[in-house]
Short mmCIF file of C-alpha atoms in Angstrom, two decimals:
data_model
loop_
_atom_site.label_atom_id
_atom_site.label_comp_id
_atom_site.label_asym_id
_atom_site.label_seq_id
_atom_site.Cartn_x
_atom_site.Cartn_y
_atom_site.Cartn_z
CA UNK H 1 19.37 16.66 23.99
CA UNK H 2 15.91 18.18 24.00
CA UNK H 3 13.75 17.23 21.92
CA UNK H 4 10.70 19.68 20.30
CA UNK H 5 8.29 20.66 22.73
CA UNK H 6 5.11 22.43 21.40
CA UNK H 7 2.40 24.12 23.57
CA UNK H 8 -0.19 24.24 24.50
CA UNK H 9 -0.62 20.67 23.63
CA UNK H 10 -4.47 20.36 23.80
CA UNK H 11 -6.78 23.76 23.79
CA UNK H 12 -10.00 24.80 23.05
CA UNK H 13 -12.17 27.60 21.15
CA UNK H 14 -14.97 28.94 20.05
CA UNK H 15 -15.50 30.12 16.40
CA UNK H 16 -14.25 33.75 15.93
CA UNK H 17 -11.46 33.44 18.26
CA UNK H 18 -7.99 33.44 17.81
CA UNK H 19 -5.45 31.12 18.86
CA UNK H 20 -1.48 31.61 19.71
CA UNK H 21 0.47 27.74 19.32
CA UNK H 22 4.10 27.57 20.69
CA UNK H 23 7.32 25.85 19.39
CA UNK H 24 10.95 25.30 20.95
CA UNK H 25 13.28 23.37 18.13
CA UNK H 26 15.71 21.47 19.35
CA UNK H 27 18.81 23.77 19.90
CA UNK H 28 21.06 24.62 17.06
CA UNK H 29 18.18 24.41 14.86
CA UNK H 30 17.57 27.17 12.24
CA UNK H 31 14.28 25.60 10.67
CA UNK H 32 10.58 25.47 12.11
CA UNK H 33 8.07 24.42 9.92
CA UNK H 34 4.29 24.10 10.59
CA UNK H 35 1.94 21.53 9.54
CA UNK H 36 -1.90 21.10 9.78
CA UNK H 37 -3.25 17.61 10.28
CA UNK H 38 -6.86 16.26 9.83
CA UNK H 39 -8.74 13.41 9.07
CA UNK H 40 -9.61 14.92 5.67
CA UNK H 41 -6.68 16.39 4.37
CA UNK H 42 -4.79 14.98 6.09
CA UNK H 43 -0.82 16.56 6.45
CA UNK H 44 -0.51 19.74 4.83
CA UNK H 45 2.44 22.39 5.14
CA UNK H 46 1.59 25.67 6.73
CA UNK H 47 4.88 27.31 7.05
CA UNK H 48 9.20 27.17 7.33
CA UNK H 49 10.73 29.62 9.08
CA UNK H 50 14.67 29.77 8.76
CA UNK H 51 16.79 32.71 10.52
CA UNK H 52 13.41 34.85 11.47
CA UNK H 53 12.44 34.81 7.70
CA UNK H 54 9.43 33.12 6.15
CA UNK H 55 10.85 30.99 3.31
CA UNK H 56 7.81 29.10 2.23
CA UNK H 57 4.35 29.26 2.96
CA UNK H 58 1.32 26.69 2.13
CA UNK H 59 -2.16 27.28 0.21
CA UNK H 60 -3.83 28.58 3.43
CA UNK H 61 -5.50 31.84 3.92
CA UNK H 62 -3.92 34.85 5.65
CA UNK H 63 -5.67 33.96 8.98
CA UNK H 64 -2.55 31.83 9.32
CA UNK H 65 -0.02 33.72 10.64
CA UNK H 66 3.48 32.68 12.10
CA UNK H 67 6.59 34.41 13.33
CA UNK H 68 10.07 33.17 14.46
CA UNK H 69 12.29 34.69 17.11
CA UNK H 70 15.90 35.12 17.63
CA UNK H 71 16.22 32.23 19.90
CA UNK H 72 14.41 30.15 16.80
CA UNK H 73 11.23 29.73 18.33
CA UNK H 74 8.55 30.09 17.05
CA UNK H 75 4.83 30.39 17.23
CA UNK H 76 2.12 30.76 14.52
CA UNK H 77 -1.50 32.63 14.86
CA UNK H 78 -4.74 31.54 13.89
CA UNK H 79 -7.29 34.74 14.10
CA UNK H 80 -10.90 34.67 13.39
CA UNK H 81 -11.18 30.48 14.11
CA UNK H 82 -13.40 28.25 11.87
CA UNK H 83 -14.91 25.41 12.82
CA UNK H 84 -12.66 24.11 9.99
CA UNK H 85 -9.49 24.59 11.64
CA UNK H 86 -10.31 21.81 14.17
CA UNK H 87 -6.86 19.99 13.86
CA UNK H 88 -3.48 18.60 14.88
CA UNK H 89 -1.13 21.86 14.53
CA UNK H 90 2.27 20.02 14.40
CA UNK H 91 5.52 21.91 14.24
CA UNK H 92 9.01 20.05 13.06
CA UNK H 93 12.82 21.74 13.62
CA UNK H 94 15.52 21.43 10.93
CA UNK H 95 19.56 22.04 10.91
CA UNK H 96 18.62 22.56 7.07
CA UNK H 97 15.24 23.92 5.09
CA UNK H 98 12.39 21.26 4.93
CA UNK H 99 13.46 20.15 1.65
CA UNK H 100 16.81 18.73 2.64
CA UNK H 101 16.96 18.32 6.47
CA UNK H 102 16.11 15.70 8.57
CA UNK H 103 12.73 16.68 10.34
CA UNK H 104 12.67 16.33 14.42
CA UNK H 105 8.88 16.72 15.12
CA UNK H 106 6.97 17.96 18.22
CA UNK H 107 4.10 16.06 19.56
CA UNK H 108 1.60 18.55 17.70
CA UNK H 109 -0.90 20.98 19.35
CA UNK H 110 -4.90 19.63 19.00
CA UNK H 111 -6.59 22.15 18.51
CA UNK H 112 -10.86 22.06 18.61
CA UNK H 113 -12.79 24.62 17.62
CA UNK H 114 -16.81 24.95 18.51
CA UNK Z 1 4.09 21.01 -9.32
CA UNK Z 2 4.49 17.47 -7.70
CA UNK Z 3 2.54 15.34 -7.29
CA UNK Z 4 2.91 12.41 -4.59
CA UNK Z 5 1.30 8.58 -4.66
CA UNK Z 6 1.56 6.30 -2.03
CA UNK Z 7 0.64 2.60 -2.05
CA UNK Z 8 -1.07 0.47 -0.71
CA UNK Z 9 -3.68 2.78 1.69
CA UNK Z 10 -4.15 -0.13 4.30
CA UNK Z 11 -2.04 -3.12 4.53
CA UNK Z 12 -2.71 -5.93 7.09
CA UNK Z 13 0.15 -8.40 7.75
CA UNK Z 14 1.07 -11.51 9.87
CA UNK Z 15 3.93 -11.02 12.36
CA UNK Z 16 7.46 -11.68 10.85
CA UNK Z 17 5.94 -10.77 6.96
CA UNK Z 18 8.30 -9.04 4.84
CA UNK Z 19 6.59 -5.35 3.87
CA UNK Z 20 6.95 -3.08 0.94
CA UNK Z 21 5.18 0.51 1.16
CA UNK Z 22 5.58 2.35 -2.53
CA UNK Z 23 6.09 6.01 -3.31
CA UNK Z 24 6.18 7.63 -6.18
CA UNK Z 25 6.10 11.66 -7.12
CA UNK Z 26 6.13 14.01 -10.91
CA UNK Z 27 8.79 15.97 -10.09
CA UNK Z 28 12.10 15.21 -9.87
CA UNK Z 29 13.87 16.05 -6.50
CA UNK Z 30 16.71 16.68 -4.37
CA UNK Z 31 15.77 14.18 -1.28
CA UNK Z 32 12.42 12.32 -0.15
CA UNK Z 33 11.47 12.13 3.51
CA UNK Z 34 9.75 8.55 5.05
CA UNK Z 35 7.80 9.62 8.51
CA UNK Z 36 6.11 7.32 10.79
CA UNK Z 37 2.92 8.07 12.48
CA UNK Z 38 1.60 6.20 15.89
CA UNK Z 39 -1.87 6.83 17.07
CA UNK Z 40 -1.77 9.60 19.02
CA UNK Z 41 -0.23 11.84 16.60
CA UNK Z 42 3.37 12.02 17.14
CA UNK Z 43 5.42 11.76 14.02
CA UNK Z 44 8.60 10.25 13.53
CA UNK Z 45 11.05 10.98 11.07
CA UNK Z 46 12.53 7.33 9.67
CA UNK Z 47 14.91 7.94 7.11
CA UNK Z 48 15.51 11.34 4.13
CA UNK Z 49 17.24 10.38 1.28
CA UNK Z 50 18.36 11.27 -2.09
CA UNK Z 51 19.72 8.74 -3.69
CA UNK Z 52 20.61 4.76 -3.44
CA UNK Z 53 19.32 2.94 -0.14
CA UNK Z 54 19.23 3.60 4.11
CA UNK Z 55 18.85 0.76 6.41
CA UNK Z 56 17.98 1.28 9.91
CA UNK Z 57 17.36 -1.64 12.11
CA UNK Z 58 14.82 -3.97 10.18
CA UNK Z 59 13.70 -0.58 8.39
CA UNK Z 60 14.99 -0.26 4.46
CA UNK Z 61 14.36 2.63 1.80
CA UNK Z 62 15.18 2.75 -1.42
CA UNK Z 63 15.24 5.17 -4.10
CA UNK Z 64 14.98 5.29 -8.03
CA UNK Z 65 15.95 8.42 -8.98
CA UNK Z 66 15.05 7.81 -12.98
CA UNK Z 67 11.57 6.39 -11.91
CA UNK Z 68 10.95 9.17 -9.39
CA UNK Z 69 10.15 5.98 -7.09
CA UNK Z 70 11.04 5.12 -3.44
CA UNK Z 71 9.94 2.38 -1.10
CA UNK Z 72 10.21 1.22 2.53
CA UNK Z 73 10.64 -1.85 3.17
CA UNK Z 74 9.82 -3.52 6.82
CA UNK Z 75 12.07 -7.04 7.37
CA UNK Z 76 10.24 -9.29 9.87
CA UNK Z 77 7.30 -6.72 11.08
CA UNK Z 78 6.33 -6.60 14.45
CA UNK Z 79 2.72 -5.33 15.96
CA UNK Z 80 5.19 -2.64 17.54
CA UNK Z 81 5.25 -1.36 13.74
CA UNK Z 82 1.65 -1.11 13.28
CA UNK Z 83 1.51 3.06 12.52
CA UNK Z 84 0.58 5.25 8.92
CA UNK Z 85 4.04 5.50 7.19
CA UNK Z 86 3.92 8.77 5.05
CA UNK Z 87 6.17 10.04 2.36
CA UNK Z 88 6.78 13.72 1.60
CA UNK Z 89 8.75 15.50 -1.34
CA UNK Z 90 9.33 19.23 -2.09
CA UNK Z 91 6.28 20.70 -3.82
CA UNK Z 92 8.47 21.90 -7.17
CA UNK Z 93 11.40 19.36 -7.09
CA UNK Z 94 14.86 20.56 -6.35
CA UNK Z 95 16.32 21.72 -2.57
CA UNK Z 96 13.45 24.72 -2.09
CA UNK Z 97 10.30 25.05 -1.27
CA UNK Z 98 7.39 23.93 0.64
CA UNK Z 99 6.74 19.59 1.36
CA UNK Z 100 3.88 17.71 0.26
CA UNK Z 101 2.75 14.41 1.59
CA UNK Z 102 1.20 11.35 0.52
CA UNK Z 103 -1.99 10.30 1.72
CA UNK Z 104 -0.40 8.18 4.09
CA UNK Z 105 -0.66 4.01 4.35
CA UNK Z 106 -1.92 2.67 7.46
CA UNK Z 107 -0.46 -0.74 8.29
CA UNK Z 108 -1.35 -2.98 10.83
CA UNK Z 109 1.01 -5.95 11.73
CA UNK Z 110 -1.36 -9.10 13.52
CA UNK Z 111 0.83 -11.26 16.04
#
């Protein structure tokens, strides 16, 4: 069985940009959710997608952007990049929403920004 | 809103020491998630539970329910398990909603 395969898996920008990240669940899977990861914050939730509808979305600003298609993958948008949103862009799939399924994560997307 | 602790931040152990990694969150909840992080990045999912106590391998995690508590325990630890062990409960309790994490606690098992 497949596991969750997220590309690209290492990229790099310039401020102002905008960035496209991919994610295939594993099949069967309903749920893709989105994390950010840095050294700072560390994980925070970004966004859970279930069916092609946004259930639940994290404090981050409306540069953050995602969308899920009818084949359950999914892909989220960062437009107008910040040096700040140098990260690990992780994305996890779900039989079940985040709160009661069993996560299968990818191997994240790095993202740096300059 | 909930609020997540994990303890200790950085624990250093001897190979073949017992290990006990705390949790505890506000709000009370419908199931708790234990991940596992190598370096490198990729995250593991270890166990989700909701009530009572999951064993997998040498791996253990327990609930309290009343205490809004859960641990993981490690049963003769291995350099293999040196990783950051994170918990992560829904943001408002219940079966909805977004996940929150703990900081994370970096162990690092010595042979």
């Amino acid at each position: 069985k497949a596991g969750v395969t997220q590309t690209p898996r290492y990229l790099i920008k310039t401020r102002g940009q905008q960035v496209t990240l991919s994610c295939s669940p594993i099949s069967g899977h309903r749920s893709v959710s989105w994390y950010q990861q840095t050294p700072g914050q560390g994980l925070q939730f970004l966004f859970e997608y279930f069916s092609e509808t946004q259930r639940n979305k994290g404090n981050f600003p409306g540069r953050f952007s995602g969308r899920q298609f009818s084949n359950s993958r999914s892909e989220m948008n960062v437009s107008t990049l910040e040096l700040g949103d140098s990260a690990l862009y992780l994305c996890a799939s779900s039989l079940r929403q985040v709160a009661t399924g069993e996560l299968f994560f990818g191997e994240g997307s790095r993202l740096t920004v300059l | 809103k909930n609020e997540v602790e994990q303890s200790p931040q950085n624990l250093t152990a001897q190979e073949g020491e017992f290990i006990t990694i705390n949790c505890s969150y506000s709000v009370g909840i419908s199931a708790l998630h234990w991940l596992q992080q190598h370096p490198g990045g990729g995250i593991v999912s270890l166990f989700m539970l909701s009530s009572g106590k999951k064993k997998h391998g040498r791996l253990i995690a327990t609930i309290n329910i009343q205490e809004k508590h859960s641990s993981l325990h490690i049963t003769a630890s291995h350099p293999r398990d040196s990783a950051v062990y994170i918990c992560a409960v829904p943001d408002y309790g219940g079966s909805q909603g977004n996940l929150i994490f703990g900081k994370g606690t970096k162990l690092s098992v010595k042979p």
